[in-house]
Amino acid sequence: MTEPSDPGRERWRETTRAKAIGQAPERRDRFATSSDIEVQDTYTQADLEALGFDPARDLGLPGEYPFTRGVQATMYRSRFWTMRQYAGFATAEETNQRFRYLLEHGQTGLSVAFDLPTQMGYDSDSPEASGEVGRVGVPISSLADMEVLLDGLPLDEVSTSMTINATAATLVALYVAAAER
């Protein structure tokens, strides 16, 4: 697709961009997406008009479909974004202590790092888990473990994310059961 003419773009290329490139040339001649679609140095209103861009349809308003401007109508003007520290190690009790420390020092969300046996669906006492329990995350093998992990945490006030794949349904069920208790 041919780039639409735009005097503002040309002025920018001849002044601001030219000065920047004079100080630090671009790393390569051509930039492209993984689908080999060339990425221009800048895009302007003229590009949008050439594509038939309709702001009401294609951009929307904050908090409304198609959510390109965010899912919250006020974005972070009402509430700060959630800050999460990815943590989990040793035992559920030690990770709980770490989560409490993080919350006391300003974290507004928790991100649980599970150890590899937990992510693979092994109990901590399984022979296949030998040497890996608690090494790169917290081991959770039972509802009791999840209750210890979450004990005393204000789950109604903080958001929680969990980095899991295969065992997601099981760990979310344990999380919900522990939170309900």
PDB file of C-alpha atoms in Angstrom:
ATOM      1  CA  MET A   1       0.000   0.000   0.000  1.00  0.00           C
ATOM      2  CA  THR A   2       1.300   3.414  -0.947  1.00  0.00           C
ATOM      3  CA  GLU A   3       1.707   5.861   1.859  1.00  0.00           C
ATOM      4  CA  PRO A   4      -0.765   8.769   1.646  1.00  0.00           C
ATOM      5  CA  SER A   5       0.711  12.249   1.258  1.00  0.00           C
ATOM      6  CA  ASP A   6       0.935  14.202   4.499  1.00  0.00           C
ATOM      7  CA  PRO A   7       2.826  17.525   4.788  1.00  0.00           C
ATOM      8  CA  GLY A   8       3.136  17.069   8.554  1.00  0.00           C
ATOM      9  CA  ARG A   9       4.838  13.695   8.112  1.00  0.00           C
ATOM     10  CA  GLU A  10       7.282  15.132   5.562  1.00  0.00           C
ATOM     11  CA  ARG A  11       8.126  18.086   7.842  1.00  0.00           C
ATOM     12  CA  TRP A  12       8.737  15.643  10.710  1.00  0.00           C
ATOM     13  CA  ARG A  13      11.000  13.436   8.547  1.00  0.00           C
ATOM     14  CA  GLU A  14      13.026  16.421   7.319  1.00  0.00           C
ATOM     15  CA  THR A  15      13.507  17.950  10.784  1.00  0.00           C
ATOM     16  CA  THR A  16      12.919  15.940  13.958  1.00  0.00           C
ATOM     17  CA  ARG A  17      13.584  12.490  12.482  1.00  0.00           C
ATOM     18  CA  ALA A  18      16.572  13.655  10.405  1.00  0.00           C
ATOM     19  CA  LYS A  19      18.212  15.140  13.500  1.00  0.00           C
ATOM     20  CA  ALA A  20      17.667  11.942  15.494  1.00  0.00           C
ATOM     21  CA  ILE A  21      19.044   9.720  12.715  1.00  0.00           C
ATOM     22  CA  GLY A  22      22.058  12.031  12.397  1.00  0.00           C
ATOM     23  CA  GLN A  23      22.908  11.296  16.032  1.00  0.00           C
ATOM     24  CA  ALA A  24      22.035   7.589  16.030  1.00  0.00           C
ATOM     25  CA  PRO A  25      21.235   5.834  12.730  1.00  0.00           C
ATOM     26  CA  GLU A  26      18.452   3.254  12.719  1.00  0.00           C
ATOM     27  CA  ARG A  27      19.586  -0.340  13.283  1.00  0.00           C
ATOM     28  CA  ARG A  28      18.368  -1.545   9.886  1.00  0.00           C
ATOM     29  CA  ASP A  29      16.974  -0.258   6.621  1.00  0.00           C
ATOM     30  CA  ARG A  30      13.590  -1.931   6.899  1.00  0.00           C
ATOM     31  CA  PHE A  31      11.417  -2.860   9.882  1.00  0.00           C
ATOM     32  CA  ALA A  32       8.627  -5.414   9.464  1.00  0.00           C
ATOM     33  CA  THR A  33       6.200  -7.514  11.475  1.00  0.00           C
ATOM     34  CA  SER A  34       6.534 -11.287  11.708  1.00  0.00           C
ATOM     35  CA  SER A  35       4.139 -11.407   8.718  1.00  0.00           C
ATOM     36  CA  ASP A  36       6.590  -9.261   6.738  1.00  0.00           C
ATOM     37  CA  ILE A  37       4.326  -6.217   6.763  1.00  0.00           C
ATOM     38  CA  GLU A  38       6.554  -3.173   6.658  1.00  0.00           C
ATOM     39  CA  VAL A  39       6.369  -0.881   9.700  1.00  0.00           C
ATOM     40  CA  GLN A  40       6.663   2.779   8.719  1.00  0.00           C
ATOM     41  CA  ASP A  41       8.643   5.277  10.761  1.00  0.00           C
ATOM     42  CA  THR A  42       5.427   7.066  11.741  1.00  0.00           C
ATOM     43  CA  TYR A  43       1.717   6.967  11.082  1.00  0.00           C
ATOM     44  CA  THR A  44      -0.598   9.957  10.873  1.00  0.00           C
ATOM     45  CA  GLN A  45      -4.255  10.773  10.437  1.00  0.00           C
ATOM     46  CA  ALA A  46      -3.748  10.488   6.661  1.00  0.00           C
ATOM     47  CA  ASP A  47      -2.891   6.786   7.067  1.00  0.00           C
ATOM     48  CA  LEU A  48      -6.052   6.208   9.064  1.00  0.00           C
ATOM     49  CA  GLU A  49      -8.204   8.009   6.505  1.00  0.00           C
ATOM     50  CA  ALA A  50      -6.644   5.975   3.666  1.00  0.00           C
ATOM     51  CA  LEU A  51      -7.642   2.778   5.493  1.00  0.00           C
ATOM     52  CA  GLY A  52     -11.208   3.936   6.007  1.00  0.00           C
ATOM     53  CA  PHE A  53     -10.627   4.171   9.744  1.00  0.00           C
ATOM     54  CA  ASP A  54     -13.788   5.022  11.641  1.00  0.00           C
ATOM     55  CA  PRO A  55     -12.913   6.154  15.195  1.00  0.00           C
ATOM     56  CA  ALA A  56     -16.350   5.281  16.568  1.00  0.00           C
ATOM     57  CA  ARG A  57     -16.186   1.781  15.126  1.00  0.00           C
ATOM     58  CA  ASP A  58     -12.458   1.001  15.228  1.00  0.00           C
ATOM     59  CA  LEU A  59     -11.228   2.865  18.305  1.00  0.00           C
ATOM     60  CA  GLY A  60     -14.226   3.334  20.570  1.00  0.00           C
ATOM     61  CA  LEU A  61     -14.189   5.065  23.912  1.00  0.00           C
ATOM     62  CA  PRO A  62     -12.495   3.947  27.130  1.00  0.00           C
ATOM     63  CA  GLY A  63     -14.433   1.156  28.812  1.00  0.00           C
ATOM     64  CA  GLU A  64     -16.443   0.342  25.681  1.00  0.00           C
ATOM     65  CA  TYR A  65     -16.135  -2.105  22.799  1.00  0.00           C
ATOM     66  CA  PRO A  66     -13.724  -2.715  21.055  1.00  0.00           C
ATOM     67  CA  PHE A  67     -11.719  -1.892  24.223  1.00  0.00           C
ATOM     68  CA  THR A  68      -8.691  -0.575  22.323  1.00  0.00           C
ATOM     69  CA  ARG A  69      -8.498   2.246  24.882  1.00  0.00           C
ATOM     70  CA  GLY A  70      -8.772  -0.063  27.868  1.00  0.00           C
ATOM     71  CA  VAL A  71     -11.458  -1.944  29.738  1.00  0.00           C
ATOM     72  CA  GLN A  72     -11.840   0.675  32.483  1.00  0.00           C
ATOM     73  CA  ALA A  73     -13.703   3.863  31.579  1.00  0.00           C
ATOM     74  CA  THR A  74     -11.486   5.997  33.833  1.00  0.00           C
ATOM     75  CA  MET A  75      -8.392   3.839  33.357  1.00  0.00           C
ATOM     76  CA  TYR A  76      -5.950   4.741  36.147  1.00  0.00           C
ATOM     77  CA  ARG A  77      -7.514   8.078  37.045  1.00  0.00           C
ATOM     78  CA  SER A  78      -9.653   6.338  39.669  1.00  0.00           C
ATOM     79  CA  ARG A  79      -7.382   3.550  40.776  1.00  0.00           C
ATOM     80  CA  PHE A  80      -3.697   2.871  40.246  1.00  0.00           C
ATOM     81  CA  TRP A  81      -2.728  -0.100  38.134  1.00  0.00           C
ATOM     82  CA  THR A  82      -2.047  -3.318  39.957  1.00  0.00           C
ATOM     83  CA  MET A  83       1.570  -3.909  40.849  1.00  0.00           C
ATOM     84  CA  ARG A  84       2.428  -7.575  41.217  1.00  0.00           C
ATOM     85  CA  GLN A  85       5.651  -9.150  42.399  1.00  0.00           C
ATOM     86  CA  TYR A  86       6.104 -12.654  41.020  1.00  0.00           C
ATOM     87  CA  ALA A  87       7.026 -14.742  44.054  1.00  0.00           C
ATOM     88  CA  GLY A  88       7.013 -18.268  45.386  1.00  0.00           C
ATOM     89  CA  PHE A  89       9.736 -20.389  46.913  1.00  0.00           C
ATOM     90  CA  ALA A  90      10.572 -22.984  49.583  1.00  0.00           C
ATOM     91  CA  THR A  91       7.279 -23.713  51.398  1.00  0.00           C
ATOM     92  CA  ALA A  92       3.745 -22.370  51.346  1.00  0.00           C
ATOM     93  CA  GLU A  93       4.393 -20.807  54.753  1.00  0.00           C
ATOM     94  CA  GLU A  94       7.555 -19.008  53.593  1.00  0.00           C
ATOM     95  CA  THR A  95       5.818 -17.782  50.449  1.00  0.00           C
ATOM     96  CA  ASN A  96       2.902 -16.540  52.576  1.00  0.00           C
ATOM     97  CA  GLN A  97       5.407 -14.569  54.670  1.00  0.00           C
ATOM     98  CA  ARG A  98       6.895 -13.115  51.479  1.00  0.00           C
ATOM     99  CA  PHE A  99       3.438 -12.137  50.193  1.00  0.00           C
ATOM    100  CA  ARG A 100       2.660 -10.411  53.510  1.00  0.00           C
ATOM    101  CA  TYR A 101       5.953  -8.532  53.299  1.00  0.00           C
ATOM    102  CA  LEU A 102       5.224  -7.433  49.725  1.00  0.00           C
ATOM    103  CA  LEU A 103       1.728  -6.213  50.619  1.00  0.00           C
ATOM    104  CA  GLU A 104       3.087  -4.307  53.624  1.00  0.00           C
ATOM    105  CA  HIS A 105       5.537  -2.570  51.279  1.00  0.00           C
ATOM    106  CA  GLY A 106       3.079  -1.391  48.639  1.00  0.00           C
ATOM    107  CA  GLN A 107       2.239  -4.289  46.354  1.00  0.00           C
ATOM    108  CA  THR A 108      -1.390  -4.197  45.262  1.00  0.00           C
ATOM    109  CA  GLY A 109      -1.518  -7.669  43.758  1.00  0.00           C
ATOM    110  CA  LEU A 110       0.092 -11.061  44.082  1.00  0.00           C
ATOM    111  CA  SER A 111       1.521 -13.307  41.397  1.00  0.00           C
ATOM    112  CA  VAL A 112       2.108 -16.872  42.518  1.00  0.00           C
ATOM    113  CA  ALA A 113       5.136 -18.739  41.168  1.00  0.00           C
ATOM    114  CA  PHE A 114       4.575 -22.495  41.482  1.00  0.00           C
ATOM    115  CA  ASP A 115       7.403 -25.004  41.505  1.00  0.00           C
ATOM    116  CA  LEU A 116       7.843 -27.343  38.544  1.00  0.00           C
ATOM    117  CA  PRO A 117       6.292 -30.444  40.163  1.00  0.00           C
ATOM    118  CA  THR A 118       3.142 -28.429  40.945  1.00  0.00           C
ATOM    119  CA  GLN A 119       3.018 -27.099  37.388  1.00  0.00           C
ATOM    120  CA  MET A 120       3.321 -30.658  36.075  1.00  0.00           C
ATOM    121  CA  GLY A 121       0.673 -32.056  38.433  1.00  0.00           C
ATOM    122  CA  TYR A 122       2.978 -34.050  40.710  1.00  0.00           C
ATOM    123  CA  ASP A 123       2.613 -34.245  44.481  1.00  0.00           C
ATOM    124  CA  SER A 124       5.683 -33.020  46.345  1.00  0.00           C
ATOM    125  CA  ASP A 125       6.330 -36.536  47.670  1.00  0.00           C
ATOM    126  CA  SER A 126       6.241 -38.123  44.198  1.00  0.00           C
ATOM    127  CA  PRO A 127       9.558 -39.704  43.124  1.00  0.00           C
ATOM    128  CA  GLU A 128       9.364 -37.680  39.891  1.00  0.00           C
ATOM    129  CA  ALA A 129       9.455 -34.469  41.950  1.00  0.00           C
ATOM    130  CA  SER A 130      12.651 -35.364  43.759  1.00  0.00           C
ATOM    131  CA  GLY A 131      15.071 -32.452  43.922  1.00  0.00           C
ATOM    132  CA  GLU A 132      12.640 -29.972  42.376  1.00  0.00           C
ATOM    133  CA  VAL A 133      10.195 -29.269  45.217  1.00  0.00           C
ATOM    134  CA  GLY A 134      10.230 -25.579  46.130  1.00  0.00           C
ATOM    135  CA  ARG A 135      13.204 -24.744  43.895  1.00  0.00           C
ATOM    136  CA  VAL A 136      11.659 -22.354  41.392  1.00  0.00           C
ATOM    137  CA  GLY A 137       8.355 -21.698  43.078  1.00  0.00           C
ATOM    138  CA  VAL A 138       6.037 -22.747  45.861  1.00  0.00           C
ATOM    139  CA  PRO A 139       4.921 -26.384  46.051  1.00  0.00           C
ATOM    140  CA  ILE A 140       1.144 -26.869  46.309  1.00  0.00           C
ATOM    141  CA  SER A 141      -0.063 -30.461  46.520  1.00  0.00           C
ATOM    142  CA  SER A 142      -3.271 -30.101  48.511  1.00  0.00           C
ATOM    143  CA  LEU A 143      -5.990 -27.788  49.750  1.00  0.00           C
ATOM    144  CA  ALA A 144      -4.081 -27.590  53.048  1.00  0.00           C
ATOM    145  CA  ASP A 145      -1.021 -26.244  51.196  1.00  0.00           C
ATOM    146  CA  MET A 146      -3.152 -23.621  49.420  1.00  0.00           C
ATOM    147  CA  GLU A 147      -4.765 -22.591  52.724  1.00  0.00           C
ATOM    148  CA  VAL A 148      -1.312 -22.056  54.263  1.00  0.00           C
ATOM    149  CA  LEU A 149      -0.203 -20.071  51.208  1.00  0.00           C
ATOM    150  CA  LEU A 150      -3.225 -17.744  51.401  1.00  0.00           C
ATOM    151  CA  ASP A 151      -3.645 -17.608  55.189  1.00  0.00           C
ATOM    152  CA  GLY A 152      -4.409 -14.090  56.388  1.00  0.00           C
ATOM    153  CA  LEU A 153      -4.001 -12.464  52.987  1.00  0.00           C
ATOM    154  CA  PRO A 154      -6.685  -9.879  52.103  1.00  0.00           C
ATOM    155  CA  LEU A 155      -7.950 -11.719  49.019  1.00  0.00           C
ATOM    156  CA  ASP A 156     -10.979  -9.434  48.844  1.00  0.00           C
ATOM    157  CA  GLU A 157      -8.659  -6.409  48.451  1.00  0.00           C
ATOM    158  CA  VAL A 158      -5.846  -7.628  46.194  1.00  0.00           C
ATOM    159  CA  SER A 159      -5.832  -9.289  42.827  1.00  0.00           C
ATOM    160  CA  THR A 160      -4.023 -12.564  42.399  1.00  0.00           C
ATOM    161  CA  SER A 161      -2.500 -14.100  39.316  1.00  0.00           C
ATOM    162  CA  MET A 162      -1.023 -17.552  39.035  1.00  0.00           C
ATOM    163  CA  THR A 163       1.477 -18.685  36.426  1.00  0.00           C
ATOM    164  CA  ILE A 164       0.192 -22.133  35.564  1.00  0.00           C
ATOM    165  CA  ASN A 165      -0.644 -24.198  32.539  1.00  0.00           C
ATOM    166  CA  ALA A 166      -1.576 -27.875  32.706  1.00  0.00           C
ATOM    167  CA  THR A 167      -2.767 -27.803  36.310  1.00  0.00           C
ATOM    168  CA  ALA A 168      -4.678 -24.528  36.040  1.00  0.00           C
ATOM    169  CA  ALA A 169      -8.129 -25.959  36.741  1.00  0.00           C
ATOM    170  CA  THR A 170      -6.921 -27.837  39.830  1.00  0.00           C
ATOM    171  CA  LEU A 171      -5.012 -24.893  41.292  1.00  0.00           C
ATOM    172  CA  VAL A 172      -7.814 -22.412  40.633  1.00  0.00           C
ATOM    173  CA  ALA A 173     -10.235 -24.818  42.368  1.00  0.00           C
ATOM    174  CA  LEU A 174      -7.871 -25.030  45.364  1.00  0.00           C
ATOM    175  CA  TYR A 175      -7.564 -21.219  45.379  1.00  0.00           C
ATOM    176  CA  VAL A 176     -11.348 -20.747  45.365  1.00  0.00           C
ATOM    177  CA  ALA A 177     -11.847 -23.387  48.090  1.00  0.00           C
ATOM    178  CA  ALA A 178      -9.154 -21.795  50.279  1.00  0.00           C
ATOM    179  CA  ALA A 179     -10.527 -18.285  49.680  1.00  0.00           C
ATOM    180  CA  GLU A 180     -14.055 -19.403  50.610  1.00  0.00           C
ATOM    181  CA  ARG A 181     -12.800 -20.797  53.892  1.00  0.00           C
TER     182      ARG A 181
END
